[in-house]
Every structure is written in C-alpha cells, then in structure tokens.
mmCIF file of C-alpha atoms in Angstrom:
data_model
loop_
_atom_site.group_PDB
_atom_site.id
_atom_site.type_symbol
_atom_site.label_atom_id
_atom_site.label_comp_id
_atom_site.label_asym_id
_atom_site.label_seq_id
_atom_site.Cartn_x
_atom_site.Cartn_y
_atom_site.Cartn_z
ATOM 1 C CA UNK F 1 0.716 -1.674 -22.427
ATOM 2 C CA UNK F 2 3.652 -2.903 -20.281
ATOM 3 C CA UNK F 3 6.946 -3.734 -20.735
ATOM 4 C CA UNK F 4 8.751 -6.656 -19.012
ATOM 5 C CA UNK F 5 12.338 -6.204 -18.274
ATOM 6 C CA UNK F 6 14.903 -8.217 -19.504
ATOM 7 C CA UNK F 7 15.951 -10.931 -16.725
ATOM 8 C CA UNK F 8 19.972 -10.633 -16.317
ATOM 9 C CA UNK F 9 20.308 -7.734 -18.613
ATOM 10 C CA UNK F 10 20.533 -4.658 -19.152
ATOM 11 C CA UNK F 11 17.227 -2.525 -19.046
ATOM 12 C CA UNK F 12 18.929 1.095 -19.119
ATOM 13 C CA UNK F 13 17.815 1.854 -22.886
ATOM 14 C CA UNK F 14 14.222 0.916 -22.274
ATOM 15 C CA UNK F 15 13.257 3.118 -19.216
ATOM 16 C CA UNK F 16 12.651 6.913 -18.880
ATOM 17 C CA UNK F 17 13.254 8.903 -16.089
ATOM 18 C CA UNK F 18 8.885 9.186 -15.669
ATOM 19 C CA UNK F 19 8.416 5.420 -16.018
ATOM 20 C CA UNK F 20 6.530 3.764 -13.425
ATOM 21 C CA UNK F 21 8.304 0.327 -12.298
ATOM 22 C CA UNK F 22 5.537 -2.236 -10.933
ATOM 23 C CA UNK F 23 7.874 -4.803 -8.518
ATOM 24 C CA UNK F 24 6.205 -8.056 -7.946
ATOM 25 C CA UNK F 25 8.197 -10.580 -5.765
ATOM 26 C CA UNK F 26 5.029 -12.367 -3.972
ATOM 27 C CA UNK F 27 3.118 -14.009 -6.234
ATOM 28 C CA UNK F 28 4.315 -17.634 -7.423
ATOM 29 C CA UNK F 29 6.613 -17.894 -10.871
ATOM 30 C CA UNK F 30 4.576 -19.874 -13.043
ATOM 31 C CA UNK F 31 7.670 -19.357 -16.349
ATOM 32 C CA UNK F 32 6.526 -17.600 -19.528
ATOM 33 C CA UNK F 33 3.030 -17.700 -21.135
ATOM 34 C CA UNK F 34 2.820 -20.212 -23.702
ATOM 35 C CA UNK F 35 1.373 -18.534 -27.315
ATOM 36 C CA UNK F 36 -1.848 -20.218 -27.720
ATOM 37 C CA UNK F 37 -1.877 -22.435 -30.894
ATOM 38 C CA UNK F 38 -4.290 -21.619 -34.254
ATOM 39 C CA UNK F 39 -7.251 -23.935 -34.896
ATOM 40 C CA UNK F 40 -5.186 -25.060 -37.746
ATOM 41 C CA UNK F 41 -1.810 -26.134 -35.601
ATOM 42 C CA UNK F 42 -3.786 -27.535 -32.669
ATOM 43 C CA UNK F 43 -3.676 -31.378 -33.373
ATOM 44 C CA UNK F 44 0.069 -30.660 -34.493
ATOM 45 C CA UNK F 45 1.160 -28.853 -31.499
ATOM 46 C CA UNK F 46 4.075 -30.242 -29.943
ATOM 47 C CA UNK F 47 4.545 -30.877 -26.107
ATOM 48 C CA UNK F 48 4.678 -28.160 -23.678
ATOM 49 C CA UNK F 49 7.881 -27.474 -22.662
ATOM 50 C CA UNK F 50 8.508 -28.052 -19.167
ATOM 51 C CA UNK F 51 8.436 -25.258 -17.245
ATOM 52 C CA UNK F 52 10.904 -23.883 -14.333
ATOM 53 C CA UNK F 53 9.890 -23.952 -10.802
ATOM 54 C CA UNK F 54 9.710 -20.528 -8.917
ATOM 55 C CA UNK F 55 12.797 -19.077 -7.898
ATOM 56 C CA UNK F 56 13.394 -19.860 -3.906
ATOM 57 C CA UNK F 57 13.390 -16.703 -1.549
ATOM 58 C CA UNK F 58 14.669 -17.283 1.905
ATOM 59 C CA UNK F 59 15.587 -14.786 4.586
ATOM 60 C CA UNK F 60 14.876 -13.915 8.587
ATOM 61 C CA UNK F 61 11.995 -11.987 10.354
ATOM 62 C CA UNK F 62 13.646 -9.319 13.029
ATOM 63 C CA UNK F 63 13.231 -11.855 15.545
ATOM 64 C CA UNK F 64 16.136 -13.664 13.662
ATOM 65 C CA UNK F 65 13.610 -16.994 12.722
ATOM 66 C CA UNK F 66 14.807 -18.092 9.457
ATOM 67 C CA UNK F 67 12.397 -18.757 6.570
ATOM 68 C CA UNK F 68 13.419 -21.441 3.579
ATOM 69 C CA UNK F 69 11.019 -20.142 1.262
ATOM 70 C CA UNK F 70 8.031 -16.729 1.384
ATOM 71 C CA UNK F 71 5.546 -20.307 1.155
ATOM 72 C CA UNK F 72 6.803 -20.413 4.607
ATOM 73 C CA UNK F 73 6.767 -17.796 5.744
ATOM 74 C CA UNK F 74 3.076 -17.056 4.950
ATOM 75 C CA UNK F 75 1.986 -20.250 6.584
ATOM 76 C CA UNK F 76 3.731 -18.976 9.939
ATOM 77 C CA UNK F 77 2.080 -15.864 9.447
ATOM 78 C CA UNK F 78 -1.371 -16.948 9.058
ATOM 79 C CA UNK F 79 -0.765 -19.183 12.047
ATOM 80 C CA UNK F 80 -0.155 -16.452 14.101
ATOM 81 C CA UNK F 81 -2.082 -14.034 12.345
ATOM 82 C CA UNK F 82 -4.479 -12.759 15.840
ATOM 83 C CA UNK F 83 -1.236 -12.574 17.619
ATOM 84 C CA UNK F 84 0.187 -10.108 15.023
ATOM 85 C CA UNK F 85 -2.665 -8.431 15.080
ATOM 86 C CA UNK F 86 -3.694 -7.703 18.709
ATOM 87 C CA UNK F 87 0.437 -6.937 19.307
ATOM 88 C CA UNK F 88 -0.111 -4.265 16.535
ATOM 89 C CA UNK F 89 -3.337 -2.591 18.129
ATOM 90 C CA UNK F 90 -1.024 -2.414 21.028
ATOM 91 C CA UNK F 91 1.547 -0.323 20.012
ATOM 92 C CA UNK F 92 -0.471 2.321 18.361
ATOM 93 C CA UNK F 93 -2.972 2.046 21.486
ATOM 94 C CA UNK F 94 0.135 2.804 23.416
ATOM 95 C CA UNK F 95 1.712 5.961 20.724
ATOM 96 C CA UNK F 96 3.290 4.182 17.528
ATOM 97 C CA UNK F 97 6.579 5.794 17.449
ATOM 98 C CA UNK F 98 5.978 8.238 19.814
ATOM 99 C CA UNK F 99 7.972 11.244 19.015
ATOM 100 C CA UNK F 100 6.960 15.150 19.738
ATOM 101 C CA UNK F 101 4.161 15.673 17.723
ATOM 102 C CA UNK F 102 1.129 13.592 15.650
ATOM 103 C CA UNK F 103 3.381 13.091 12.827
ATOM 104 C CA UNK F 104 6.591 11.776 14.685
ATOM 105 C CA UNK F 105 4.467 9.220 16.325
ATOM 106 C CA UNK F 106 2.814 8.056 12.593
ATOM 107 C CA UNK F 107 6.116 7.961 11.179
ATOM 108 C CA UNK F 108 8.937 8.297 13.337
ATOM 109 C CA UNK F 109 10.939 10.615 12.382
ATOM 110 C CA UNK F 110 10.759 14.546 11.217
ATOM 111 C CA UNK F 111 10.870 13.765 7.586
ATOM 112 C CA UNK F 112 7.051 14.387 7.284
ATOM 113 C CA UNK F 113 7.698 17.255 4.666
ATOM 114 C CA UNK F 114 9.911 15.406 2.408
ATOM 115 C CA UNK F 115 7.082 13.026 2.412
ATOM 116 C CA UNK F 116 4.212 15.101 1.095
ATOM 117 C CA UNK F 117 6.542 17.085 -1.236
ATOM 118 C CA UNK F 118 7.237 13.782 -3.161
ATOM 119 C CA UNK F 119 3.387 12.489 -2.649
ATOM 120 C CA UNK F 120 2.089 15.984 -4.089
ATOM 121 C CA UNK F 121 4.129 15.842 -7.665
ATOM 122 C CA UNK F 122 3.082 12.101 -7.920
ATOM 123 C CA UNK F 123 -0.555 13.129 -8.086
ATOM 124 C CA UNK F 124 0.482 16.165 -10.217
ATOM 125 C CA UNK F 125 2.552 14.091 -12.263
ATOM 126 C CA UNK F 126 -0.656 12.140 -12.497
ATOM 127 C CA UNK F 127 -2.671 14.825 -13.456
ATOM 128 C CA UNK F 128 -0.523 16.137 -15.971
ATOM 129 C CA UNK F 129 -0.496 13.061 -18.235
ATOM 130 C CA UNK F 130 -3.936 12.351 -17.529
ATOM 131 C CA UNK F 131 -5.654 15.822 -17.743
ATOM 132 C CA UNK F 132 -9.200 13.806 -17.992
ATOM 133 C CA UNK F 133 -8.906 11.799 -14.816
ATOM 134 C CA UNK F 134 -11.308 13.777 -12.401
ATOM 135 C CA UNK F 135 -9.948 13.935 -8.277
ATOM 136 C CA UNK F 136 -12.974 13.970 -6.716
ATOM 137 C CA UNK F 137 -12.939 11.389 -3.634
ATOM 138 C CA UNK F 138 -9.930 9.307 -2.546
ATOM 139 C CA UNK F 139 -9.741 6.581 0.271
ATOM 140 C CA UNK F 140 -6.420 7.083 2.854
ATOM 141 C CA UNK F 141 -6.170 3.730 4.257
ATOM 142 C CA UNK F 142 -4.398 2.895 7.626
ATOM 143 C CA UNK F 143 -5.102 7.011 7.786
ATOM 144 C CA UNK F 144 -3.693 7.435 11.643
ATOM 145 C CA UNK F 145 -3.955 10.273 12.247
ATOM 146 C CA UNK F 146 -4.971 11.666 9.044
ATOM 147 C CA UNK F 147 -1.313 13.289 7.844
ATOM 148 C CA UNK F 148 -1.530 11.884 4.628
ATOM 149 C CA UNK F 149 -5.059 12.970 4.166
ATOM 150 C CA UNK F 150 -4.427 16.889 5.566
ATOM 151 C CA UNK F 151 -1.191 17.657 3.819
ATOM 152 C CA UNK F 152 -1.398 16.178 0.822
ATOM 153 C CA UNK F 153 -5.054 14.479 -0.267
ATOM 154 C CA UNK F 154 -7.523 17.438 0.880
ATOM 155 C CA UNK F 155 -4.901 19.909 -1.091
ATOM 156 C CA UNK F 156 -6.108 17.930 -4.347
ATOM 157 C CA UNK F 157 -9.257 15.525 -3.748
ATOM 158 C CA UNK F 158 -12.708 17.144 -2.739
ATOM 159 C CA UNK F 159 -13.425 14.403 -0.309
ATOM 160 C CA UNK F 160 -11.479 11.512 1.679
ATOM 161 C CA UNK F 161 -12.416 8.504 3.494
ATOM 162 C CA UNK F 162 -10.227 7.933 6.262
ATOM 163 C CA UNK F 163 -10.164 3.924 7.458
ATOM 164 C CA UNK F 164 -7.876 2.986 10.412
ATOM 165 C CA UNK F 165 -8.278 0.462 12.724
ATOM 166 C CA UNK F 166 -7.061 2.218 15.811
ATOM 167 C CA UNK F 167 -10.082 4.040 17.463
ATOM 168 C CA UNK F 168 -7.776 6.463 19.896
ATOM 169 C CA UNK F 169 -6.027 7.569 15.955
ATOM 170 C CA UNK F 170 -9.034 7.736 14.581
ATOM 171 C CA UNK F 171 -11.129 10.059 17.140
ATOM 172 C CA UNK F 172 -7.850 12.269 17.001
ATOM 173 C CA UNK F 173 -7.622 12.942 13.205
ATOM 174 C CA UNK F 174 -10.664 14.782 14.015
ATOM 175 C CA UNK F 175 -8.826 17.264 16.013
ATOM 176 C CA UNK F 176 -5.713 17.078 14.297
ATOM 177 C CA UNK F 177 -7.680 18.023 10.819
ATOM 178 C CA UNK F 178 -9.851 20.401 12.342
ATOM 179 C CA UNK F 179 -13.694 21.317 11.891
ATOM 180 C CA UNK F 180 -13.289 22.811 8.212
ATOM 181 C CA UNK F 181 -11.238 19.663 6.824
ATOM 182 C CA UNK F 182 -13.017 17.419 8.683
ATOM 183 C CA UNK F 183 -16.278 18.620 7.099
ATOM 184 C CA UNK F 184 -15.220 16.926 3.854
ATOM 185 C CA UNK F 185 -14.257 13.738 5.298
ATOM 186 C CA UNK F 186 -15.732 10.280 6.518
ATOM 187 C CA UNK F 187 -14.341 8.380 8.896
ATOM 188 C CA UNK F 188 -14.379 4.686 9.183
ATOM 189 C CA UNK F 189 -12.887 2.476 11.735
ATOM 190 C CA UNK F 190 -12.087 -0.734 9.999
ATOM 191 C CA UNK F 191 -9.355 -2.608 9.078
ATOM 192 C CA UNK F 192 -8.709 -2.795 5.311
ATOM 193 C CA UNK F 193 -9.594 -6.157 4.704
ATOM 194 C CA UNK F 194 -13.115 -5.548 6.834
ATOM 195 C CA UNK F 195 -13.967 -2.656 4.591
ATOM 196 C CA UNK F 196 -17.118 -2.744 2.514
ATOM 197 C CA UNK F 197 -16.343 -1.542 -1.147
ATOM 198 C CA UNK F 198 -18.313 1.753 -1.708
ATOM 199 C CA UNK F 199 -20.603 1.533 -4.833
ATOM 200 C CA UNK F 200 -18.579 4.504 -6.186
ATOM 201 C CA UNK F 201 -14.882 3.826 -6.136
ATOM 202 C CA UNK F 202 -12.157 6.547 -4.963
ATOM 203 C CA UNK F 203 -10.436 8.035 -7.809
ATOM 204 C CA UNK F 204 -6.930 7.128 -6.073
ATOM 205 C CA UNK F 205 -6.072 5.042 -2.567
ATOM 206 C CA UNK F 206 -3.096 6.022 -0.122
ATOM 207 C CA UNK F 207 -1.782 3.883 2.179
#
C-alpha cells in the first residue's frame, strides 16, 4: 500500500532514498474520504462534515496568457485543441530541436547519455525488487526517432512497439535502429490517444 504525506509537515522520517513519489496536481481535491459507517451506526450517523473546495492553481502559458484556475486552462485548451495539434506536427515535420544529430533534434541538447544511464537502473531497480516481473514487450510512446527504444528498451525488453505520430520520425527510426533492432520492433503511426489497446499489454510504457 501507499502512504500519503503529511500536508504542511514534515515527511523526512517516512521516505527512503528508493521510494517512489507519485505527484498528482491535476485531478480535482474532493477533501478526505469519509470512513463508511457500520450497519449498526448508520441511522445514528451524524452529518457529513462539509468539505473544502480544491485548492486554486493559477499561473501563465509561455505566451504570457494568464490562467485563474487549471479548470481554465483546460477549457482553453480543448478549444484550441486542432490548433495545438497541427502547430505540433509542424515543428517535428520541420526537425524538433534540430541540433547535429537524431538525438539533439528529439531532445535538444547532448545530454542523451545521462538520460539512458538513469532510465537503465530504473528498470534494473525494477527488476531487482521484482525478480518475477517478466520484460518481454514494452510500448515507447511518442518514440521519435526511436532513442529511447535503441539505447535503453531493446538492451532489456525482447520486443517494442514504437507509436509516434510524426510519419518523417517514424520512417527514420527504421534507419536510425537499423535492420537487426528493427527486426524486433513494430511500428505504429498513431497518436496515443488513437491507439488501439493490444490484447496483451506491454510489461512497461516509456514516454
């Protein structure tokens, strides 16, 4: 089971340096669960107590347009949602970050190696406590150009299914992997919300 931090406080004596800290600032603050009442203390139960609203969180886009609330903010996003969308196809259509090599233009930068070095001890990490859980297949979503899936998931996973929406970044990962790694691929050209769910699921996801 989980363990929800104290709000306010201190949480230093209840984490470990191998904890995994799950971050949720999206979803809607509904206050604590109420305990559900025994059969017995049902027609005695007392009022529910009222409940505080979810904390506001306001802020600006890069384009400087200020937001009162994320409730906001989503509805401007879904209004524009095909805009976002096509203006996104665009860049990567036209090189992402550009950069000397594949991996400048996915990410920006040279850090590429960093990268993978962290992402390969997470899934050994992984491994390690869970000795049972079997790395067959794995699904790299928004794959580009497939650096995620050469450098770090083929070195552990026997297969990976590589979705991106871009069809130039797609048709390259095939060259970029080369005929041997490609071999134990699929490739899909979706977006993540178009994909179908395969009947067997991925033993892990990368995005």
């Amino acid at each position: 089971g989980g363990t929800e931090l104290p709000r306010g406080g201190s949480a230093a004596a209840l984490l470990r340096n191998d904890d995994l800290l799950a971050v949720s600032v999206g979803e809607a603050y509904s206050g604590p669960r109420p305990a559900q009442p025994t059969a017995a203390a049902a027609d005695a139960a007392a009022p529910a107590t009222r409940r505080e609203p979810p904390p506001l969180i306001s802020g600006s886009d890069d384009a400087g347009r200020s937001y009162a609330s994320l409730e906001t903010l989503w509805t401007e996003q879904a209004r524009h949602h095909r805009e976002y969308y096509a203006a996104n196809e665009r860049w990567w259509d036209e090189d992402g970050y550009g950069g000397g090599s594949d991996e400048e233009a996915m990410i920006g930068d040279g850090g590429s190696e960093e990268d993978i070095e962290h992402s390969l001890r997470l899934l050994d990490g992984l491994k390690a406590r869970r000795p049972a859980l079997a790395f067959g297949s794995a699904l790299d979503g928004g794959s580009g150009v497939g650096r995620v899936t050469k450098h770090v998931l083929l070195r552990r996973f026997e297969r990976v299914c590589l979705v991106e929406p871009c069809a130039r970044w797609l048709k390259q990962s095939r060259r970029y992997l080369g005929n041997k790694r490609a071999g134990k691929c699929a490739f899909v050209h979706a977006r993540l919300e178009e994909l179908e769910a395969p009947s067997a699921r991925p033993a892990a996801a990368a995005a």
